[in-house]
């Protein structure tokens, strides 16, 4: 079949099993070929090919609503809803989004990027459906990893209480990004090996119904016997106690089983959970045999071998710089404990885990829990290192406020993927952390200019014993700078002058320092002398240096790869106001008040005018105005 000719998924309803198997093979071939060029979430999508085809066979989208939890497994859905022709632009600037996107298609009814939201959203949609007296099916598809999120369990509790019609698909592949952990994972493992039990349950109920009805006592005893036996033989009792009818476990690559179970779910009143067992990466050996999550999401790769096509960057990854420095210090500091919410691979903590297995904790997709575990450790004199992506730290905000900052506990938060992350788009851009952390009492927030300074900052954070401290660092690799043989500490709140100047000052940090230095060089050629400051501490500011700049009446430009609203530039403006420097000339560059979509970081920066050229223009305007005033 020509996948590019697909306009809508209605054709799937007319297919027989053999035709759907052929379609699935073609979709797998298409995904393996296309993603070898663009990169993307190949493992999750190869695992749900048959499941997605079966869903479109049994239901009618968009009348029936599919909610893909996390959303990185929605590529097959995109193909079946007429977007195959856009896959050459996947995750590229102005191209096809790697997650469900409402403005892409009427078939995308819920936008995701973070895990564990689908069940709550589905509950809202189901309530709205019932109030409007409609009869469409609400079908959230959630993975076993996302089911460990507290929000998902809250939703299960509410759905069971409401007893509304909903069909929850539990896509159980034993993986989220990395292998899943925890009691929920272990329980699902027991259910996987428990085999199908629905036939046994039906036979048991039929047997009990044939018991002669000789009074209420016997009937009551029979019901209790049925319940007792169900607890003994039914692996889905966890969900049934939540009020769900449990169907499964089902082979997620067998169309006969899938269709039979989905049709049974459609006939069942109340909430139903269909437990589907799938193989992440199915159909492509390198992805199928992945045991650590390397094929969850990839860049381009060689189709025939599965070898990744690397950019040839010799500098170490920022995540590795940070985690390996923590590991180095942990050899002599037994207080150090590492915590990750299901990101040991992305946060490069596998080395720490192998060397210190008793001091490494992957708590699953549970960011709130991770933050408060760190707080609990800190109350007992430990030094927890909480490794967490900027976009996921948002999910633990109350815990950072209430459990870490308020009691002023010594927790070190490593904020990975700070700034623009590119292809994953608006759900993952790490641009809000400065604005939501800077306002918290007791918090220290910093960002290094390169990996050498980053190592010293890690050491500074671990040695700091006056409360919480957080270090931002970007996605990708360092600059390849020379590394000092000995670790040092950096005075809290101290900035560094990288280039001296007398006409204006640029204050910046992290990834935008090269931009500032380039702008200063270009301005120097125009006869404008610009001081460039590595404002590595975002909180507290270097008040002494700011006082000097304001006393010299030097115009100031702040640059940050983060939101302007409440950001670093706002902090400088606030300080000028609070100290009565009402005549200070301050301008800011950063992320405007909008969500930034997917694309290369370079292109996105150009799109929002966060460029060297704009910095040059702003500083030149400063100096010209100052000269005109003097004239």
Coordinates of C-alpha atoms in Angstrom, one line a residue:
X1 CA 0.0 0.0 0.0
X2 CA 1.2 3.6 -0.7
X3 CA 1.3 5.1 2.7
X4 CA 1.6 8.6 1.2
X5 CA -1.8 8.2 -0.3
X6 CA -3.6 7.8 3.0
X7 CA -5.9 10.7 3.8
X8 CA -7.8 9.4 6.8
X9 CA -8.0 6.1 8.8
X10 CA -11.4 4.9 7.7
X11 CA -9.9 2.4 5.3
X12 CA -8.5 0.4 8.1
X13 CA -12.0 -0.6 9.4
X14 CA -12.5 -2.5 6.1
X15 CA -9.3 -4.6 6.3
X16 CA -9.0 -8.2 7.3
X17 CA -6.3 -9.5 9.6
X18 CA -4.0 -10.5 6.7
X19 CA -4.3 -7.0 5.2
X20 CA -3.6 -5.4 8.5
X21 CA -0.5 -7.5 8.9
X22 CA 0.8 -6.4 5.5
X23 CA 0.0 -2.8 6.4
X24 CA 1.9 -3.1 9.7
X25 CA 5.0 -4.5 7.8
X26 CA 4.9 -1.5 5.4
X27 CA 4.6 1.0 8.3
X28 CA 7.6 -0.6 10.1
X29 CA 9.7 -0.4 6.9
X30 CA 8.6 3.2 6.4
X31 CA 9.5 4.2 10.0
X32 CA 12.9 2.5 10.0
X33 CA 13.8 4.2 6.7
X34 CA 12.5 7.7 7.5
X35 CA 13.8 7.9 11.1
X36 CA 17.3 6.8 9.9
X37 CA 17.5 10.2 8.3
X38 CA 15.6 12.5 10.7
X39 CA 16.0 10.6 14.0
X40 CA 13.1 10.4 16.4
X41 CA 11.4 8.0 18.8
X42 CA 11.8 4.8 16.9
X43 CA 11.6 2.2 19.7
X44 CA 8.2 3.3 21.1
X45 CA 6.6 3.5 17.6
X46 CA 7.8 0.2 16.3
X47 CA 6.3 -1.4 19.4
X48 CA 2.8 -0.1 18.9
X49 CA 2.3 -0.7 15.1
X50 CA -0.3 -3.5 15.4
X51 CA -1.9 -1.9 18.5
X52 CA -2.4 1.4 16.6
X53 CA -3.7 -0.3 13.5
X54 CA -6.1 -2.3 15.6
X55 CA -7.4 0.8 17.4
X56 CA -8.2 2.4 14.1
X57 CA -9.9 -0.8 12.9
X58 CA -12.1 -1.0 16.0
X59 CA -12.8 2.7 16.7
X60 CA -13.7 5.7 14.6
X61 CA -11.3 8.6 15.0
X62 CA -11.8 11.5 15.6
X63 CA -15.3 10.8 16.9
X64 CA -13.7 8.2 19.2
X65 CA -10.8 9.9 20.9
X66 CA -7.3 8.5 21.3
X67 CA -5.1 10.1 23.9
X68 CA -1.4 9.0 23.6
X69 CA 0.3 9.4 27.0
X70 CA 3.7 11.1 26.6
X71 CA 2.9 11.1 22.8
X72 CA 6.2 9.9 21.5
X73 CA 4.5 6.7 20.3
X74 CA 2.0 8.5 18.0
X75 CA 3.9 8.2 14.7
X76 CA 1.8 5.3 13.5
X77 CA -1.3 7.2 14.3
X78 CA 0.1 10.2 12.3
X79 CA 0.7 7.9 9.3
X80 CA -2.8 6.4 9.4
X81 CA -4.4 9.9 9.7
X82 CA -2.8 11.2 6.5
X83 CA 0.6 12.7 7.6
X84 CA 3.0 10.1 6.1
X85 CA 4.1 12.7 3.4
X86 CA 5.4 15.0 6.1
X87 CA 7.8 12.5 7.8
X88 CA 10.8 14.0 5.9
X89 CA 10.3 17.1 8.1
X90 CA 9.8 15.2 11.4
X91 CA 10.9 17.3 14.4
X92 CA 12.4 19.9 12.1
X93 CA 11.7 23.6 12.0
X94 CA 8.1 24.2 10.8
X95 CA 7.9 20.5 10.1
X96 CA 5.9 17.5 11.6
X97 CA 5.9 17.5 15.4
X98 CA 7.2 14.5 17.2
X99 CA 4.2 14.5 19.5
X100 CA 0.5 14.8 19.0
X101 CA -0.4 18.3 17.9
X102 CA -4.0 19.6 17.7
X103 CA -3.3 22.1 14.9
X104 CA -1.8 19.3 12.8
X105 CA -4.9 17.1 12.7
X106 CA -8.4 16.8 14.0
X107 CA -7.3 13.2 15.0
X108 CA -4.9 14.7 17.6
X109 CA -7.3 15.5 20.5
X110 CA -4.8 15.8 23.3
X111 CA -1.3 17.3 23.2
X112 CA 1.4 15.6 25.2
X113 CA 5.2 15.5 25.8
X114 CA 5.3 14.7 29.5
X115 CA 4.1 11.4 30.9
X116 CA 1.1 10.4 33.0
X117 CA -1.4 13.1 31.9
X118 CA -3.6 11.0 29.5
X119 CA -5.9 9.5 32.1
X120 CA -6.8 12.8 33.8
X121 CA -7.5 14.4 30.4
X122 CA -9.5 11.4 29.4
X123 CA -11.6 11.7 32.6
X124 CA -12.4 15.3 31.7
X125 CA -13.4 14.3 28.1
X126 CA -15.5 11.5 29.4
X127 CA -17.3 13.7 31.9
X128 CA -18.0 16.3 29.1
X129 CA -19.2 13.5 26.8
X130 CA -21.7 12.3 29.4
X131 CA -22.9 15.8 30.2
X132 CA -23.5 16.3 26.5
X133 CA -25.2 12.8 26.3
X134 CA -22.9 11.7 23.5
X135 CA -21.7 8.1 22.9
X136 CA -18.2 8.4 21.6
X137 CA -15.4 6.2 23.1
X138 CA -12.6 7.8 25.1
X139 CA -9.4 5.7 24.7
X140 CA -6.2 6.8 26.5
X141 CA -3.1 4.7 25.7
X142 CA -0.7 4.7 28.6
X143 CA 2.6 2.9 29.0
X144 CA 3.6 0.8 32.1
X145 CA 6.3 3.4 32.8
X146 CA 3.9 6.3 32.8
X147 CA 1.6 4.4 35.1
X148 CA 4.1 4.9 37.9
X149 CA 3.4 8.7 37.8
X150 CA 1.3 9.8 40.8
X151 CA -1.0 11.7 38.5
X152 CA -1.9 8.5 36.7
X153 CA -2.8 6.8 39.9
X154 CA -4.9 9.7 41.0
X155 CA -6.8 9.5 37.8
X156 CA -7.3 5.7 38.1
X157 CA -8.8 6.4 41.5
X158 CA -11.2 9.0 40.2
X159 CA -12.2 7.0 37.1
X160 CA -13.1 4.0 39.2
X161 CA -15.2 6.3 41.5
X162 CA -17.0 7.9 38.6
X163 CA -17.6 4.5 36.9
X164 CA -17.8 6.3 33.6
X165 CA -17.3 4.5 30.3
X166 CA -13.7 4.6 29.3
X167 CA -11.3 2.1 27.6
X168 CA -7.7 2.5 29.0
X169 CA -5.1 0.7 26.9
X170 CA -2.1 -0.3 29.1
X171 CA 0.8 -0.6 26.6
X172 CA 3.1 -2.8 28.6
X173 CA 6.6 -3.1 27.1
X174 CA 8.6 -3.2 30.4
X175 CA 10.3 0.1 29.4
X176 CA 9.7 3.8 29.6
X177 CA 13.0 5.4 28.4
X178 CA 15.2 3.2 30.5
X179 CA 14.0 -0.1 32.0
X180 CA 11.2 0.4 34.5
X181 CA 11.6 0.0 38.2
X182 CA 9.5 -0.3 41.3
X183 CA 6.7 -2.3 42.8
X184 CA 4.2 -1.3 40.0
X185 CA 6.6 -2.7 37.4
X186 CA 7.0 -5.9 39.5
X187 CA 3.3 -6.3 39.8
X188 CA 2.8 -5.9 36.0
X189 CA 5.6 -8.5 35.6
X190 CA 3.6 -11.0 37.6
X191 CA 0.5 -10.2 35.6
X192 CA 2.4 -10.8 32.3
X193 CA 3.3 -14.3 33.4
X194 CA -0.1 -15.0 34.8
X195 CA -1.6 -15.7 31.4
X196 CA -5.1 -14.9 30.3
X197 CA -7.7 -15.3 33.0
X198 CA -10.9 -14.0 31.6
X199 CA -12.0 -17.3 30.2
X200 CA -11.2 -18.9 33.6
X201 CA -13.2 -16.1 35.4
X202 CA -16.2 -16.6 33.1
X203 CA -16.1 -20.4 33.6
X204 CA -15.9 -19.8 37.4
X205 CA -18.9 -17.6 37.4
X206 CA -20.8 -20.0 35.2
X207 CA -20.0 -22.8 37.6
X208 CA -21.3 -20.8 40.6
X209 CA -24.5 -19.9 38.8
X210 CA -25.2 -23.6 38.4
X211 CA -25.1 -24.1 42.2
X212 CA -28.7 -24.8 43.3
X213 CA -30.2 -21.6 44.8
X214 CA -31.4 -22.9 48.2
X215 CA -31.5 -19.6 50.0
X216 CA -29.6 -16.4 50.5
X217 CA -27.0 -18.0 52.6
X218 CA -25.8 -20.3 49.8
X219 CA -25.9 -17.5 47.2
X220 CA -23.9 -15.3 49.6
X221 CA -21.4 -18.0 50.1
X222 CA -21.1 -18.6 46.4
X223 CA -20.3 -14.9 45.8
X224 CA -17.7 -14.9 48.5
X225 CA -16.2 -18.1 47.1
X226 CA -16.1 -16.4 43.6
X227 CA -14.3 -13.4 45.0
X228 CA -11.8 -15.4 47.0
X229 CA -11.0 -17.5 44.0
X230 CA -10.6 -14.4 41.8
X231 CA -8.1 -13.0 44.3
X232 CA -6.2 -16.3 43.9
X233 CA -6.2 -16.6 40.1
X234 CA -6.9 -13.2 38.7
X235 CA -3.7 -11.1 38.0
X236 CA -5.7 -8.0 37.2
X237 CA -7.3 -7.6 40.7
X238 CA -5.3 -4.4 41.3
X239 CA -7.2 -2.7 38.6
X240 CA -10.5 -4.4 39.4
X241 CA -10.2 -3.0 42.9
X242 CA -10.0 0.4 41.4
X243 CA -13.3 -0.3 39.7
X244 CA -12.1 -1.4 36.3
X245 CA -12.9 -4.4 34.3
X246 CA -9.6 -5.9 33.4
X247 CA -8.9 -7.6 30.1
X248 CA -5.6 -9.3 29.4
X249 CA -2.8 -9.7 29.2
X250 CA -3.1 -9.5 25.4
X251 CA -0.4 -10.1 22.8
X252 CA 0.0 -6.7 21.4
X253 CA 1.3 -8.0 18.1
X254 CA -1.6 -10.4 17.4
X255 CA -4.5 -8.9 15.6
X256 CA -7.0 -11.6 16.5
X257 CA -6.4 -11.1 20.2
X258 CA -6.3 -7.3 19.9
X259 CA -9.5 -7.0 18.0
X260 CA -11.4 -9.5 20.1
X261 CA -10.4 -7.7 23.3
X262 CA -11.1 -4.2 22.0
X263 CA -14.5 -5.3 20.8
X264 CA -15.2 -6.8 24.2
X265 CA -14.1 -3.6 25.9
X266 CA -16.5 -1.6 23.7
X267 CA -19.4 -3.8 24.9
X268 CA -18.5 -3.5 28.6
X269 CA -20.2 -0.9 30.8
X270 CA -18.0 1.2 33.0
X271 CA -14.2 1.7 32.9
X272 CA -12.2 -1.1 31.2
X273 CA -8.4 -1.6 31.2
X274 CA -7.0 -3.6 28.3
X275 CA -3.5 -4.9 29.3
X276 CA -1.5 -5.2 26.0
X277 CA 2.0 -6.7 26.0
X278 CA 4.2 -5.2 23.3
X279 CA 7.9 -5.3 22.3
X280 CA 9.6 -2.0 22.1
X281 CA 11.5 -1.7 18.9
X282 CA 9.8 -4.7 17.3
X283 CA 10.8 -5.4 13.8
X284 CA 14.2 -3.8 13.9
X285 CA 16.9 -5.9 15.6
X286 CA 19.1 -3.1 17.0
X287 CA 16.0 -1.5 18.7
X288 CA 14.5 -4.8 19.7
X289 CA 17.6 -5.9 21.6
X290 CA 18.1 -2.6 23.4
X291 CA 18.1 -3.1 27.1
X292 CA 19.1 0.3 28.4
X293 CA 16.9 2.7 26.4
X294 CA 19.4 3.8 23.7
X295 CA 16.8 3.3 21.0
X296 CA 14.0 5.1 22.8
X297 CA 14.8 8.2 20.8
X298 CA 17.8 8.6 18.5
X299 CA 19.4 10.9 16.0
X300 CA 20.1 9.6 12.4
X301 CA 21.5 6.1 12.1
X302 CA 22.6 3.6 9.4
X303 CA 19.7 1.5 8.5
X304 CA 21.6 -1.7 7.7
X305 CA 23.7 -1.8 10.9
X306 CA 21.9 0.4 13.4
X307 CA 25.1 2.4 14.0
X308 CA 24.4 6.0 15.1
X309 CA 25.6 8.8 12.8
X310 CA 27.4 11.0 15.1
X311 CA 28.4 14.6 14.5
X312 CA 32.1 13.9 15.3
X313 CA 32.0 16.0 18.5
X314 CA 35.0 15.1 20.6
X315 CA 33.9 17.2 23.6
X316 CA 32.1 15.2 26.4
X317 CA 28.4 15.4 26.8
X318 CA 27.3 17.9 29.5
X319 CA 25.3 15.2 31.3
X320 CA 28.5 13.1 31.5
X321 CA 30.6 16.0 32.7
X322 CA 28.2 16.6 35.6
X323 CA 27.5 13.0 36.6
X324 CA 31.1 11.9 36.3
X325 CA 32.2 14.8 38.5
X326 CA 29.6 13.8 41.1
X327 CA 30.9 10.2 40.8
X328 CA 34.5 11.4 41.3
X329 CA 33.7 13.3 44.5
X330 CA 31.5 10.5 45.8
X331 CA 34.6 8.3 46.1
X332 CA 35.7 10.4 49.1
X333 CA 32.4 11.7 50.2
X334 CA 30.0 9.0 51.4
X335 CA 27.2 11.5 51.9
X336 CA 26.5 11.7 48.2
X337 CA 23.5 9.9 46.9
X338 CA 22.2 10.2 43.3
X339 CA 18.5 10.3 42.4
X340 CA 16.8 10.3 39.0
X341 CA 13.2 10.1 37.9
X342 CA 13.6 7.3 35.3
X343 CA 16.4 9.1 33.4
X344 CA 19.6 7.1 34.4
X345 CA 20.6 6.9 30.7
X346 CA 19.9 10.5 29.7
X347 CA 21.5 11.9 32.8
X348 CA 24.5 9.6 32.3
X349 CA 24.3 8.1 35.7
X350 CA 24.9 4.4 34.7
X351 CA 28.6 4.8 35.7
X352 CA 27.7 6.1 39.1
X353 CA 25.1 3.3 39.5
X354 CA 27.7 0.6 38.7
X355 CA 30.2 2.0 41.2
X356 CA 27.8 2.9 43.9
X357 CA 24.7 0.7 43.5
X358 CA 23.6 1.4 47.1
X359 CA 23.7 5.1 46.6
X360 CA 21.9 5.4 43.3
X361 CA 18.1 5.5 43.2
X362 CA 15.9 5.5 40.1
X363 CA 12.5 6.3 41.4
X364 CA 10.6 5.9 38.1
X365 CA 8.5 8.6 36.4
X366 CA 7.8 10.3 39.7
X367 CA 9.5 13.8 39.8
X368 CA 7.5 14.9 42.8
X369 CA 8.6 11.9 44.8
X370 CA 12.2 12.2 43.6
X371 CA 12.4 15.8 45.0
X372 CA 11.0 14.9 48.4
X373 CA 13.1 11.8 48.7
X374 CA 16.1 14.1 48.2
X375 CA 14.7 16.4 50.9
X376 CA 14.3 13.4 53.3
X377 CA 17.9 12.4 52.6
X378 CA 19.1 15.9 53.3
X379 CA 17.4 15.9 56.7
X380 CA 19.7 13.0 57.7
X381 CA 23.0 14.7 56.8
X382 CA 23.3 13.1 53.3
X383 CA 24.1 15.2 50.2
X384 CA 21.6 14.2 47.5
X385 CA 22.2 15.0 43.9
X386 CA 18.9 15.2 42.1
X387 CA 19.5 14.8 38.4
X388 CA 16.5 16.1 36.5
X389 CA 15.7 17.7 33.2
X390 CA 14.6 21.3 33.3
X391 CA 11.3 20.4 31.6
X392 CA 10.6 17.7 34.2
X393 CA 11.6 19.8 37.2
X394 CA 8.4 21.8 36.5
X395 CA 6.5 18.8 37.6
X396 CA 8.1 18.9 41.0
X397 CA 7.7 22.6 41.7
X398 CA 5.7 22.3 44.9
X399 CA 8.1 19.9 46.3
X400 CA 11.1 22.2 45.6
X401 CA 9.2 25.1 47.2
X402 CA 7.6 23.2 50.2
X403 CA 10.0 20.4 50.9
X404 CA 13.4 21.7 49.8
X405 CA 13.6 25.5 49.9
X406 CA 11.3 26.2 52.8
X407 CA 13.2 24.1 55.3
X408 CA 16.5 25.2 53.6
X409 CA 17.8 21.7 53.0
X410 CA 21.2 20.9 51.4
X411 CA 19.9 19.4 48.1
X412 CA 22.0 19.7 44.9
X413 CA 19.7 19.9 41.8
X414 CA 21.4 19.3 38.5
X415 CA 19.1 20.9 35.9
X416 CA 19.8 19.1 32.7
X417 CA 18.7 20.2 29.2
X418 CA 18.4 23.9 30.3
X419 CA 17.7 26.3 27.5
X420 CA 16.4 25.4 24.1
X421 CA 16.5 21.6 23.3
X422 CA 15.5 21.8 19.7
X423 CA 13.7 18.8 18.1
X424 CA 11.5 17.8 21.0
X425 CA 9.9 21.2 20.9
X426 CA 7.7 23.2 23.2
X427 CA 6.9 20.5 25.7
X428 CA 10.6 20.0 26.4
X429 CA 12.3 23.4 26.0
X430 CA 14.1 24.1 29.3
X431 CA 13.5 27.8 29.4
X432 CA 11.3 28.3 32.5
X433 CA 13.5 27.1 35.4
X434 CA 15.2 30.5 36.1
X435 CA 11.8 32.2 36.3
X436 CA 10.3 29.6 38.7
X437 CA 13.4 29.1 40.9
X438 CA 14.8 32.7 41.1
X439 CA 11.9 33.8 43.3
X440 CA 12.4 31.0 45.9
X441 CA 14.0 32.0 49.2
X442 CA 17.2 30.1 50.1
X443 CA 17.8 29.0 46.5
X444 CA 21.2 29.4 44.8
X445 CA 21.1 29.1 41.0
X446 CA 24.1 29.0 38.7
X447 CA 25.2 28.1 35.2
X448 CA 28.8 27.5 33.9
X449 CA 30.4 28.9 30.8
X450 CA 32.1 25.6 29.9
X451 CA 32.7 22.1 31.2
X452 CA 35.8 23.0 33.2
X453 CA 33.9 25.6 35.1
X454 CA 31.0 23.1 35.3
X455 CA 33.2 20.7 37.2
X456 CA 34.2 23.4 39.7
X457 CA 30.5 24.3 40.1
X458 CA 29.6 20.7 40.8
X459 CA 32.2 20.7 43.5
X460 CA 31.0 24.0 44.8
X461 CA 27.4 22.7 45.0
X462 CA 28.5 19.6 46.9
X463 CA 30.6 21.6 49.4
X464 CA 27.8 24.2 49.9
X465 CA 26.1 23.6 53.2
X466 CA 23.8 26.5 53.6
X467 CA 20.7 25.2 51.7
X468 CA 19.6 24.2 48.3
X469 CA 21.7 24.9 45.2
X470 CA 20.9 24.2 41.6
X471 CA 23.2 24.2 38.5
X472 CA 21.7 24.6 35.0
X473 CA 23.5 23.0 32.1
X474 CA 22.5 22.6 28.4
X475 CA 21.7 19.7 26.2
X476 CA 24.5 18.4 24.0
X477 CA 28.3 18.5 24.3
X478 CA 30.7 20.9 26.0
X479 CA 33.2 23.1 24.3
X480 CA 36.2 20.8 24.5
X481 CA 38.2 23.1 26.8
X482 CA 41.1 22.0 28.9
X483 CA 40.2 20.5 32.2
X484 CA 41.9 21.6 35.5
X485 CA 43.5 18.6 37.3
X486 CA 42.2 19.8 40.7
X487 CA 38.6 20.7 41.6
X488 CA 38.1 24.1 43.2
X489 CA 35.1 25.9 44.7
X490 CA 33.7 29.2 43.3
X491 CA 32.6 31.9 45.7
X492 CA 28.8 32.0 45.7
X493 CA 27.5 35.0 43.8
X494 CA 30.7 35.9 42.1
X495 CA 30.8 36.9 38.4
X496 CA 33.8 36.8 36.1
X497 CA 34.9 39.5 33.6
X498 CA 35.8 37.7 30.3
X499 CA 36.6 40.8 28.4
X500 CA 37.0 44.3 29.7
X501 CA 35.4 47.4 28.1
X502 CA 34.3 50.9 29.0
X503 CA 31.4 51.9 26.7
X504 CA 28.8 49.2 27.6
X505 CA 28.5 45.8 29.4
X506 CA 26.9 42.5 28.3
X507 CA 25.9 40.3 31.2
X508 CA 25.3 36.7 30.2
X509 CA 26.0 33.1 31.1
X510 CA 26.2 29.5 29.8
X511 CA 25.4 29.0 26.1
X512 CA 25.0 32.7 25.2
X513 CA 28.5 33.7 26.2
X514 CA 30.0 33.0 22.7
X515 CA 27.3 35.2 21.3
X516 CA 28.3 38.0 23.6
X517 CA 32.0 37.7 22.9
X518 CA 31.3 37.7 19.1
X519 CA 29.2 40.8 19.5
X520 CA 31.9 42.5 21.5
X521 CA 34.5 41.7 18.9
X522 CA 32.3 43.1 16.1
X523 CA 31.6 46.3 18.2
X524 CA 35.3 46.7 18.9
X525 CA 35.8 46.9 15.1
X526 CA 33.3 49.7 15.1
X527 CA 35.2 51.5 17.9
X528 CA 32.8 50.5 20.7
X529 CA 34.5 49.0 23.8
X530 CA 32.3 46.3 25.5
X531 CA 32.8 44.6 28.8
X532 CA 31.6 40.9 28.7
X533 CA 30.7 39.4 32.1
X534 CA 30.2 35.7 32.8
X535 CA 27.2 36.2 35.2
X536 CA 27.5 32.6 36.3
X537 CA 25.4 33.1 39.4
X538 CA 21.8 34.0 38.5
X539 CA 20.9 34.0 42.2
X540 CA 22.4 35.6 44.1
X541 CA 23.7 38.3 41.7
X542 CA 27.1 39.8 42.0
X543 CA 25.8 43.0 43.6
X544 CA 29.3 44.5 43.9
X545 CA 29.9 44.3 40.2
X546 CA 26.5 45.6 39.4
X547 CA 27.1 48.6 41.8
X548 CA 30.3 49.3 39.9
X549 CA 28.6 49.2 36.5
X550 CA 25.8 51.5 37.7
X551 CA 28.2 53.9 39.3
X552 CA 30.1 54.1 36.0
X553 CA 26.8 54.8 34.3
X554 CA 27.6 52.0 31.9
X555 CA 24.7 50.7 29.7
X556 CA 23.9 47.1 30.4
X557 CA 22.6 44.4 28.1
X558 CA 21.5 41.1 29.6
X559 CA 21.3 37.9 27.4
X560 CA 19.7 34.6 28.5
X561 CA 18.5 31.5 26.7
X562 CA 15.5 31.5 29.0
X563 CA 12.2 33.3 29.3
X564 CA 12.5 37.1 29.8
X565 CA 9.4 37.2 32.1
X566 CA 10.9 36.8 35.6
X567 CA 14.3 35.9 34.3
X568 CA 17.9 37.0 34.9
X569 CA 17.4 40.3 33.1
X570 CA 14.4 41.0 35.3
X571 CA 16.6 40.4 38.4
X572 CA 19.1 43.0 37.2
X573 CA 16.2 45.5 36.6
X574 CA 14.8 44.8 40.0
X575 CA 18.1 45.4 41.7
X576 CA 18.6 48.7 39.8
X577 CA 15.1 49.8 40.9
X578 CA 15.5 48.6 44.5
X579 CA 18.9 50.5 44.9
X580 CA 17.5 53.7 43.4
X581 CA 19.4 53.5 40.1
X582 CA 16.4 54.8 38.2
X583 CA 18.6 56.3 35.5
X584 CA 20.3 53.0 34.7
X585 CA 20.2 52.0 31.1
X586 CA 19.3 48.3 30.9
X587 CA 18.0 46.2 28.0
X588 CA 17.3 42.5 27.8
X589 CA 17.5 39.7 25.3
X590 CA 15.9 36.3 25.9
X591 CA 12.9 34.1 25.1
X592 CA 9.8 36.1 24.5
X593 CA 6.5 35.4 26.1
X594 CA 5.6 32.4 23.9
X595 CA 6.1 28.7 23.6
X596 CA 9.0 27.8 21.3
X597 CA 8.2 25.0 18.9
X598 CA 10.6 22.3 17.5
X599 CA 13.5 22.9 15.2
X600 CA 17.3 23.3 15.3
X601 CA 18.4 25.5 18.1
X602 CA 20.2 27.8 15.7
X603 CA 17.1 28.3 13.6
X604 CA 14.9 28.8 16.7
X605 CA 17.3 31.5 18.1
X606 CA 17.2 33.3 14.7
X607 CA 13.4 33.1 14.8
X608 CA 13.2 34.9 18.1
X609 CA 16.0 37.3 17.3
X610 CA 18.3 36.0 20.0
X611 CA 21.4 36.5 17.9
X612 CA 24.8 38.2 17.8
X613 CA 23.5 40.7 15.2
X614 CA 20.7 41.7 17.6
X615 CA 23.2 42.1 20.5
X616 CA 25.4 44.3 18.3
X617 CA 22.4 46.4 17.3
X618 CA 21.2 46.9 20.9
X619 CA 24.6 47.9 22.3
X620 CA 25.3 50.2 19.4
X621 CA 22.0 51.9 20.0
X622 CA 23.0 52.3 23.7
X623 CA 26.3 53.9 22.9
X624 CA 24.9 56.2 20.2
X625 CA 22.2 57.5 22.6
X626 CA 24.8 58.1 25.3
X627 CA 27.0 60.0 22.9
X628 CA 24.0 62.1 21.8
X629 CA 23.1 62.9 25.4
X630 CA 26.7 64.1 26.0
X631 CA 26.7 66.2 22.9

